[in-house]
Amino acid sequence: MALGLAVMMAVGCETKTGTGALIGTGGGAVLGGIIGNIIGKDTKATMIGAAIGGAVGAGTGAIIGKHMDKVAAEAQANLDNATVVTERDANGLTCVKVTFDSGILFQTNKSDLNASSKTELSKFAQVLKNNLDCYVDVRGYTDNTGTDAINNPLSMNRALSVSNYLNICGVPASQFKNVTGFGSSNPVASNSTAEGRAQNRRVEIYLYASEAMVNAANNGTL
């Protein structure tokens, strides 16, 4: 889906410091190399980022991996209510996934951000502004309450609520590459309980290497 950043919320950005939870394998050891193209319509398997069109050497991959480890650590240090993990993008390079705790995000059938969400997102906005060489994808999800006709646009609205607020907090629109809604697909918890449904009403944010970052790594300037 095309990136939409036209709808703006008339709210300010709040800041405070805190800690988050970092989970992952550590991207510094990852080696480069194209895995393949983004995988069709299978949303569970869809990779982050587009294949860059050529092989990435092991040295470049390791440099980017170490850099993204630092990005993950910065996100960890500045977020109270988020889980930070390292994963792999479409090029086999390290990317950072940030998932905000369900309690600060959305109620059933809602895409409005609450005060706690705005506080956390304003802190996260500073992380993004400190790392302009990272591209950003935002993915919205719902629980399985309702039909796809309701959940698909709702999940998109949730992703847009997050990306719009980050934009208000100073993150440039050009940094966002994909803002997408996936409906009730790919649940992270059981939809049979209220707690599980709350976890599934989420937004995931991915930071991954831009072309500028890859070029800098190739040139030894990252």
CSV table of C-alpha atoms in Angstrom, one decimal, residues 9-86:
chain,number,residue,atom,x,y,z
A,9,MET,CA,-3.1,14.8,14.5
A,10,ALA,CA,-3.0,18.2,16.3
A,11,VAL,CA,-1.0,17.0,19.2
A,12,GLY,CA,2.5,17.7,20.7
A,13,CYS,CA,5.4,15.4,21.4
A,14,GLU,CA,6.3,14.4,24.9
A,15,THR,CA,9.6,13.0,26.0
A,16,LYS,CA,11.1,11.1,28.9
A,17,THR,CA,13.8,8.6,29.3
A,18,GLY,CA,13.4,4.9,30.2
A,19,THR,CA,14.5,1.4,29.4
A,20,GLY,CA,13.1,-1.3,27.1
A,21,ALA,CA,13.7,-5.0,26.5
A,22,LEU,CA,16.2,-6.1,23.9
A,23,ILE,CA,15.8,-9.6,22.5
A,24,GLY,CA,17.7,-11.2,19.6
A,25,THR,CA,20.7,-12.9,18.4
A,26,GLY,CA,22.9,-9.8,17.8
A,27,GLY,CA,23.3,-8.8,14.2
A,28,GLY,CA,27.0,-8.2,14.2
A,29,ALA,CA,27.7,-11.7,13.0
A,30,VAL,CA,25.3,-11.7,10.1
A,31,LEU,CA,26.9,-12.2,6.7
A,32,GLY,CA,25.7,-10.5,3.5
A,33,GLY,CA,24.1,-12.0,0.4
A,34,ILE,CA,20.8,-11.7,-1.3
A,35,ILE,CA,18.2,-14.2,0.1
A,36,GLY,CA,15.6,-13.5,-2.6
A,37,ASN,CA,12.8,-11.2,-3.6
A,38,ILE,CA,9.9,-10.2,-1.3
A,39,ILE,CA,7.7,-13.2,-1.0
A,40,GLY,CA,4.4,-12.7,-2.8
A,41,LYS,CA,1.2,-12.4,-0.8
A,42,ASP,CA,2.1,-14.7,2.1
A,43,THR,CA,2.2,-12.0,4.8
A,44,LYS,CA,3.8,-14.4,7.3
A,45,ALA,CA,6.7,-14.8,5.0
A,46,THR,CA,6.9,-11.3,3.5
A,47,MET,CA,10.4,-10.0,4.0
A,48,ILE,CA,11.3,-6.5,5.1
A,49,GLY,CA,12.8,-4.2,2.5
A,50,ALA,CA,13.4,-4.7,-1.2
A,51,ALA,CA,16.3,-6.7,-2.7
A,52,ILE,CA,18.9,-4.2,-3.6
A,53,GLY,CA,19.8,-5.9,-6.9
A,54,GLY,CA,23.2,-7.2,-6.2
A,55,ALA,CA,25.2,-9.4,-3.8
A,56,VAL,CA,26.3,-7.8,-0.5
A,57,GLY,CA,29.7,-8.9,0.6
A,58,ALA,CA,30.3,-10.6,3.9
A,59,GLY,CA,32.4,-7.6,5.1
A,60,THR,CA,29.7,-5.1,4.2
A,61,GLY,CA,27.0,-7.3,5.9
A,62,ALA,CA,29.1,-7.5,9.1
A,63,ILE,CA,29.6,-3.7,9.2
A,64,ILE,CA,25.9,-3.1,8.7
A,65,GLY,CA,25.1,-5.8,11.4
A,66,LYS,CA,27.3,-4.0,13.9
A,67,HIS,CA,25.7,-0.7,13.1
A,68,MET,CA,22.2,-2.0,13.4
A,69,ASP,CA,23.1,-3.6,16.8
A,70,LYS,CA,23.9,-0.1,17.9
A,71,VAL,CA,20.5,1.1,16.6
A,72,ALA,CA,18.8,-1.7,18.5
A,73,ALA,CA,20.6,-0.8,21.7
A,74,GLU,CA,19.6,2.9,21.4
A,75,ALA,CA,16.0,1.9,20.9
A,76,GLN,CA,16.3,-0.4,24.0
A,77,ALA,CA,17.7,2.4,26.1
A,78,ASN,CA,15.0,4.9,25.2
A,79,LEU,CA,11.8,2.9,25.3
A,80,ASP,CA,9.8,1.7,28.4
A,81,ASN,CA,7.1,-0.3,26.8
A,82,ALA,CA,8.5,-2.0,23.7
A,83,THR,CA,10.2,-5.2,22.7
A,84,VAL,CA,13.3,-4.7,20.5
A,85,VAL,CA,14.6,-7.6,18.4
A,86,THR,CA,17.0,-8.1,15.5
